[in-house]
């Protein structure tokens, strides 16, 4: 496959992961301080949602990058596009 | 609702969260180093799975703790058990 090359996209994905990491630390603090399980559950559901949307964001960045490249250098037999679409399917498959 | 009171359970849930936090940091490193998107996606799916199983673990700890307490002090009208079951339903509802 390929890595994220666009700096803006990379920074965006990294910032989301950093936020999720901070949320995870907050949850550990809540447990240590004996907070209510429901409040902790709500925070855990929030981190899960944040990770899911980060995953979608990363997949979209990858698509954008690869499709732009495929459009810039179209091949006669569309094999470049086919390989991009296959990678996208693999990424989307991992989200379930 | 209530907090996790059993020390062993608390430590178990905390250790799982700490591991997930470490995994999240690893993913940030992978992105910074320009790793392949598929490898990153696989790691993100792993963290998600780890968080989900931590959530189930926390819910089970809560159930265990509350059901033991409800059994120890049974009330004539089962209102104690009903309130525990309601809390469990709320927790399980957040997992979707």
PDB file of N, CA, C and O in Angstrom, chain A residues 47-91:
ATOM      1  N   UNK A  47     -14.102   7.778  23.283  1.00  0.00           N
ATOM      2  CA  UNK A  47     -12.790   7.464  22.690  1.00  0.00           C
ATOM      3  C   UNK A  47     -12.970   6.540  21.494  1.00  0.00           C
ATOM      4  O   UNK A  47     -12.340   6.705  20.443  1.00  0.00           O
ATOM      5  N   UNK A  48     -13.853   5.571  21.639  1.00  0.00           N
ATOM      6  CA  UNK A  48     -14.107   4.637  20.554  1.00  0.00           C
ATOM      7  C   UNK A  48     -14.587   5.379  19.306  1.00  0.00           C
ATOM      8  O   UNK A  48     -14.127   5.138  18.197  1.00  0.00           O
ATOM      9  N   UNK A  49     -15.515   6.327  19.523  1.00  0.00           N
ATOM     10  CA  UNK A  49     -16.036   7.122  18.412  1.00  0.00           C
ATOM     11  C   UNK A  49     -14.907   7.956  17.788  1.00  0.00           C
ATOM     12  O   UNK A  49     -14.794   8.063  16.569  1.00  0.00           O
ATOM     13  N   UNK A  50     -14.057   8.537  18.630  1.00  0.00           N
ATOM     14  CA  UNK A  50     -12.954   9.358  18.140  1.00  0.00           C
ATOM     15  C   UNK A  50     -11.995   8.517  17.289  1.00  0.00           C
ATOM     16  O   UNK A  50     -11.541   8.953  16.227  1.00  0.00           O
ATOM     17  N   UNK A  51     -11.726   7.276  17.746  1.00  0.00           N
ATOM     18  CA  UNK A  51     -10.825   6.407  16.985  1.00  0.00           C
ATOM     19  C   UNK A  51     -11.442   6.023  15.649  1.00  0.00           C
ATOM     20  O   UNK A  51     -10.768   5.986  14.619  1.00  0.00           O
ATOM     21  N   UNK A  52     -12.746   5.729  15.672  1.00  0.00           N
ATOM     22  CA  UNK A  52     -13.423   5.358  14.431  1.00  0.00           C
ATOM     23  C   UNK A  52     -13.365   6.497  13.425  1.00  0.00           C
ATOM     24  O   UNK A  52     -13.114   6.278  12.241  1.00  0.00           O
ATOM     25  N   UNK A  53     -13.583   7.729  13.889  1.00  0.00           N
ATOM     26  CA  UNK A  53     -13.595   8.826  12.929  1.00  0.00           C
ATOM     27  C   UNK A  53     -12.165   9.126  12.455  1.00  0.00           C
ATOM     28  O   UNK A  53     -11.952   9.542  11.326  1.00  0.00           O
ATOM     29  N   UNK A  54     -11.176   8.871  13.309  1.00  0.00           N
ATOM     30  CA  UNK A  54      -9.778   9.034  12.884  1.00  0.00           C
ATOM     31  C   UNK A  54      -9.444   8.017  11.791  1.00  0.00           C
ATOM     32  O   UNK A  54      -8.761   8.316  10.815  1.00  0.00           O
ATOM     33  N   UNK A  55      -9.960   6.810  11.974  1.00  0.00           N
ATOM     34  CA  UNK A  55      -9.724   5.754  10.986  1.00  0.00           C
ATOM     35  C   UNK A  55     -10.311   6.153   9.628  1.00  0.00           C
ATOM     36  O   UNK A  55      -9.658   6.028   8.585  1.00  0.00           O
ATOM     37  N   UNK A  56     -11.539   6.663   9.654  1.00  0.00           N
ATOM     38  CA  UNK A  56     -12.191   7.102   8.417  1.00  0.00           C
ATOM     39  C   UNK A  56     -11.384   8.240   7.797  1.00  0.00           C
ATOM     40  O   UNK A  56     -11.150   8.275   6.586  1.00  0.00           O
ATOM     41  N   UNK A  57     -10.930   9.186   8.655  1.00  0.00           N
ATOM     42  CA  UNK A  57     -10.135  10.303   8.173  1.00  0.00           C
ATOM     43  C   UNK A  57      -8.866   9.796   7.475  1.00  0.00           C
ATOM     44  O   UNK A  57      -8.516  10.228   6.378  1.00  0.00           O
ATOM     45  N   UNK A  58      -8.185   8.853   8.095  1.00  0.00           N
ATOM     46  CA  UNK A  58      -6.962   8.331   7.515  1.00  0.00           C
ATOM     47  C   UNK A  58      -7.246   7.658   6.173  1.00  0.00           C
ATOM     48  O   UNK A  58      -6.516   7.844   5.195  1.00  0.00           O
ATOM     49  N   UNK A  59      -8.335   6.896   6.119  1.00  0.00           N
ATOM     50  CA  UNK A  59      -8.715   6.229   4.872  1.00  0.00           C
ATOM     51  C   UNK A  59      -9.013   7.254   3.779  1.00  0.00           C
ATOM     52  O   UNK A  59      -8.611   7.090   2.624  1.00  0.00           O
ATOM     53  N   UNK A  60      -9.703   8.345   4.148  1.00  0.00           N
ATOM     54  CA  UNK A  60     -10.020   9.379   3.167  1.00  0.00           C
ATOM     55  C   UNK A  60      -8.748  10.074   2.663  1.00  0.00           C
ATOM     56  O   UNK A  60      -8.620  10.347   1.467  1.00  0.00           O
ATOM     57  N   UNK A  61      -7.810  10.342   3.583  1.00  0.00           N
ATOM     58  CA  UNK A  61      -6.544  10.965   3.177  1.00  0.00           C
ATOM     59  C   UNK A  61      -5.823  10.074   2.182  1.00  0.00           C
ATOM     60  O   UNK A  61      -5.294  10.541   1.167  1.00  0.00           O
ATOM     61  N   UNK A  62      -5.805   8.788   2.489  1.00  0.00           N
ATOM     62  CA  UNK A  62      -5.145   7.823   1.618  1.00  0.00           C
ATOM     63  C   UNK A  62      -5.801   7.807   0.232  1.00  0.00           C
ATOM     64  O   UNK A  62      -5.136   7.842  -0.800  1.00  0.00           O
ATOM     65  N   UNK A  63      -7.155   7.787   0.215  1.00  0.00           N
ATOM     66  CA  UNK A  63      -7.899   7.765  -1.052  1.00  0.00           C
ATOM     67  C   UNK A  63      -7.583   8.998  -1.889  1.00  0.00           C
ATOM     68  O   UNK A  63      -7.293   8.904  -3.082  1.00  0.00           O
ATOM     69  N   UNK A  64      -7.668  10.154  -1.226  1.00  0.00           N
ATOM     70  CA  UNK A  64      -7.411  11.431  -1.880  1.00  0.00           C
ATOM     71  C   UNK A  64      -6.050  11.414  -2.575  1.00  0.00           C
ATOM     72  O   UNK A  64      -5.927  11.712  -3.764  1.00  0.00           O
ATOM     73  N   UNK A  65      -5.058  11.017  -1.788  1.00  0.00           N
ATOM     74  CA  UNK A  65      -3.678  11.004  -2.243  1.00  0.00           C
ATOM     75  C   UNK A  65      -3.486  10.051  -3.436  1.00  0.00           C
ATOM     76  O   UNK A  65      -2.905  10.415  -4.466  1.00  0.00           O
ATOM     77  N   UNK A  66      -4.021   8.833  -3.304  1.00  0.00           N
ATOM     78  CA  UNK A  66      -3.820   7.837  -4.345  1.00  0.00           C
ATOM     79  C   UNK A  66      -4.641   8.159  -5.594  1.00  0.00           C
ATOM     80  O   UNK A  66      -4.199   7.920  -6.709  1.00  0.00           O
ATOM     81  N   UNK A  67      -5.853   8.681  -5.399  1.00  0.00           N
ATOM     82  CA  UNK A  67      -6.694   8.979  -6.569  1.00  0.00           C
ATOM     83  C   UNK A  67      -6.118  10.154  -7.347  1.00  0.00           C
ATOM     84  O   UNK A  67      -6.118  10.146  -8.576  1.00  0.00           O
ATOM     85  N   UNK A  68      -5.625  11.162  -6.629  1.00  0.00           N
ATOM     86  CA  UNK A  68      -4.980  12.286  -7.321  1.00  0.00           C
ATOM     87  C   UNK A  68      -3.817  11.767  -8.167  1.00  0.00           C
ATOM     88  O   UNK A  68      -3.652  12.155  -9.325  1.00  0.00           O
ATOM     89  N   UNK A  69      -3.020  10.882  -7.579  1.00  0.00           N
ATOM     90  CA  UNK A  69      -1.868  10.338  -8.297  1.00  0.00           C
ATOM     91  C   UNK A  69      -2.322   9.524  -9.506  1.00  0.00           C
ATOM     92  O   UNK A  69      -1.747   9.630 -10.597  1.00  0.00           O
ATOM     93  N   UNK A  70      -3.382   8.730  -9.335  1.00  0.00           N
ATOM     94  CA  UNK A  70      -3.876   7.889 -10.435  1.00  0.00           C
ATOM     95  C   UNK A  70      -4.434   8.752 -11.568  1.00  0.00           C
ATOM     96  O   UNK A  70      -4.286   8.424 -12.747  1.00  0.00           O
ATOM     97  N   UNK A  71      -5.097   9.879 -11.201  1.00  0.00           N
ATOM     98  CA  UNK A  71      -5.656  10.781 -12.214  1.00  0.00           C
ATOM     99  C   UNK A  71      -4.537  11.500 -12.981  1.00  0.00           C
ATOM    100  O   UNK A  71      -4.658  11.772 -14.162  1.00  0.00           O
ATOM    101  N   UNK A  72      -3.467  11.808 -12.259  1.00  0.00           N
ATOM    102  CA  UNK A  72      -2.368  12.551 -12.873  1.00  0.00           C
ATOM    103  C   UNK A  72      -1.626  11.708 -13.915  1.00  0.00           C
ATOM    104  O   UNK A  72      -1.084  12.223 -14.876  1.00  0.00           O
ATOM    105  N   UNK A  73      -1.621  10.390 -13.657  1.00  0.00           N
ATOM    106  CA  UNK A  73      -0.917   9.490 -14.585  1.00  0.00           C
ATOM    107  C   UNK A  73      -1.834   8.355 -15.011  1.00  0.00           C
ATOM    108  O   UNK A  73      -1.616   7.202 -14.627  1.00  0.00           O
ATOM    109  N   UNK A  74      -2.861   8.655 -15.815  1.00  0.00           N
ATOM    110  CA  UNK A  74      -3.816   7.592 -16.173  1.00  0.00           C
ATOM    111  C   UNK A  74      -3.126   6.561 -17.074  1.00  0.00           C
ATOM    112  O   UNK A  74      -2.370   6.917 -17.969  1.00  0.00           O
ATOM    113  N   UNK A  75      -3.376   5.290 -16.791  1.00  0.00           N
ATOM    114  CA  UNK A  75      -2.802   4.240 -17.638  1.00  0.00           C
ATOM    115  C   UNK A  75      -3.900   3.726 -18.571  1.00  0.00           C
ATOM    116  O   UNK A  75      -5.092   3.827 -18.259  1.00  0.00           O
ATOM    117  N   UNK A  76      -3.500   3.201 -19.691  1.00  0.00           N
ATOM    118  CA  UNK A  76      -4.461   2.772 -20.712  1.00  0.00           C
ATOM    119  C   UNK A  76      -5.415   1.704 -20.166  1.00  0.00           C
ATOM    120  O   UNK A  76      -6.604   1.683 -20.482  1.00  0.00           O
ATOM    121  N   UNK A  77      -4.903   0.822 -19.311  1.00  0.00           N
ATOM    122  CA  UNK A  77      -5.741  -0.297 -18.869  1.00  0.00           C
ATOM    123  C   UNK A  77      -6.336  -0.109 -17.471  1.00  0.00           C
ATOM    124  O   UNK A  77      -6.892  -1.038 -16.903  1.00  0.00           O
ATOM    125  N   UNK A  78      -6.257   1.078 -16.914  1.00  0.00           N
ATOM    126  CA  UNK A  78      -6.852   1.355 -15.598  1.00  0.00           C
ATOM    127  C   UNK A  78      -6.291   0.502 -14.475  1.00  0.00           C
ATOM    128  O   UNK A  78      -6.909   0.389 -13.421  1.00  0.00           O
ATOM    129  N   UNK A  79      -5.140  -0.125 -14.673  1.00  0.00           N
ATOM    130  CA  UNK A  79      -4.634  -1.020 -13.635  1.00  0.00           C
ATOM    131  C   UNK A  79      -4.220  -0.227 -12.393  1.00  0.00           C
ATOM    132  O   UNK A  79      -4.319  -0.720 -11.271  1.00  0.00           O
ATOM    133  N   UNK A  80      -3.778   1.034 -12.582  1.00  0.00           N
ATOM    134  CA  UNK A  80      -3.408   1.869 -11.437  1.00  0.00           C
ATOM    135  C   UNK A  80      -4.610   2.117 -10.554  1.00  0.00           C
ATOM    136  O   UNK A  80      -4.565   1.929  -9.336  1.00  0.00           O
ATOM    137  N   UNK A  81      -5.724   2.493 -11.182  1.00  0.00           N
ATOM    138  CA  UNK A  81      -6.953   2.761 -10.428  1.00  0.00           C
ATOM    139  C   UNK A  81      -7.455   1.498  -9.737  1.00  0.00           C
ATOM    140  O   UNK A  81      -7.874   1.534  -8.579  1.00  0.00           O
ATOM    141  N   UNK A  82      -7.391   0.371 -10.447  1.00  0.00           N
ATOM    142  CA  UNK A  82      -7.854  -0.888  -9.844  1.00  0.00           C
ATOM    143  C   UNK A  82      -7.088  -1.208  -8.572  1.00  0.00           C
ATOM    144  O   UNK A  82      -7.677  -1.634  -7.579  1.00  0.00           O
ATOM    145  N   UNK A  83      -5.786  -0.991  -8.605  1.00  0.00           N
ATOM    146  CA  UNK A  83      -4.986  -1.324  -7.427  1.00  0.00           C
ATOM    147  C   UNK A  83      -5.324  -0.373  -6.273  1.00  0.00           C
ATOM    148  O   UNK A  83      -5.377  -0.778  -5.105  1.00  0.00           O
ATOM    149  N   UNK A  84      -5.591   0.912  -6.584  1.00  0.00           N
ATOM    150  CA  UNK A  84      -6.003   1.859  -5.541  1.00  0.00           C
ATOM    151  C   UNK A  84      -7.331   1.408  -4.930  1.00  0.00           C
ATOM    152  O   UNK A  84      -7.500   1.382  -3.701  1.00  0.00           O
ATOM    153  N   UNK A  85      -8.270   1.040  -5.794  1.00  0.00           N
ATOM    154  CA  UNK A  85      -9.594   0.645  -5.292  1.00  0.00           C
ATOM    155  C   UNK A  85      -9.498  -0.605  -4.413  1.00  0.00           C
ATOM    156  O   UNK A  85     -10.210  -0.728  -3.412  1.00  0.00           O
ATOM    157  N   UNK A  86      -8.593  -1.497  -4.774  1.00  0.00           N
ATOM    158  CA  UNK A  86      -8.413  -2.708  -3.964  1.00  0.00           C
ATOM    159  C   UNK A  86      -7.882  -2.351  -2.563  1.00  0.00           C
ATOM    160  O   UNK A  86      -8.358  -2.879  -1.556  1.00  0.00           O
ATOM    161  N   UNK A  87      -6.915  -1.432  -2.538  1.00  0.00           N
ATOM    162  CA  UNK A  87      -6.380  -0.993  -1.245  1.00  0.00           C
ATOM    163  C   UNK A  87      -7.468  -0.332  -0.395  1.00  0.00           C
ATOM    164  O   UNK A  87      -7.541  -0.537   0.818  1.00  0.00           O
ATOM    165  N   UNK A  88      -8.303   0.488  -1.047  1.00  0.00           N
ATOM    166  CA  UNK A  88      -9.373   1.176  -0.312  1.00  0.00           C
ATOM    167  C   UNK A  88     -10.342   0.139   0.273  1.00  0.00           C
ATOM    168  O   UNK A  88     -10.772   0.246   1.416  1.00  0.00           O
ATOM    169  N   UNK A  89     -10.645  -0.881  -0.511  1.00  0.00           N
ATOM    170  CA  UNK A  89     -11.555  -1.922  -0.011  1.00  0.00           C
ATOM    171  C   UNK A  89     -10.957  -2.611   1.206  1.00  0.00           C
ATOM    172  O   UNK A  89     -11.657  -2.888   2.187  1.00  0.00           O
ATOM    173  N   UNK A  90      -9.650  -2.869   1.174  1.00  0.00           N
ATOM    174  CA  UNK A  90      -8.989  -3.501   2.326  1.00  0.00           C
ATOM    175  C   UNK A  90      -9.107  -2.608   3.559  1.00  0.00           C
ATOM    176  O   UNK A  90      -9.449  -3.086   4.651  1.00  0.00           O
ATOM    177  N   UNK A  91      -8.851  -1.314   3.374  1.00  0.00           N
ATOM    178  CA  UNK A  91      -8.929  -0.376   4.505  1.00  0.00           C
ATOM    179  C   UNK A  91     -10.353  -0.318   5.064  1.00  0.00           C
ATOM    180  O   UNK A  91     -10.564  -0.373   6.273  1.00  0.00           O
TER     181      UNK A  91
END
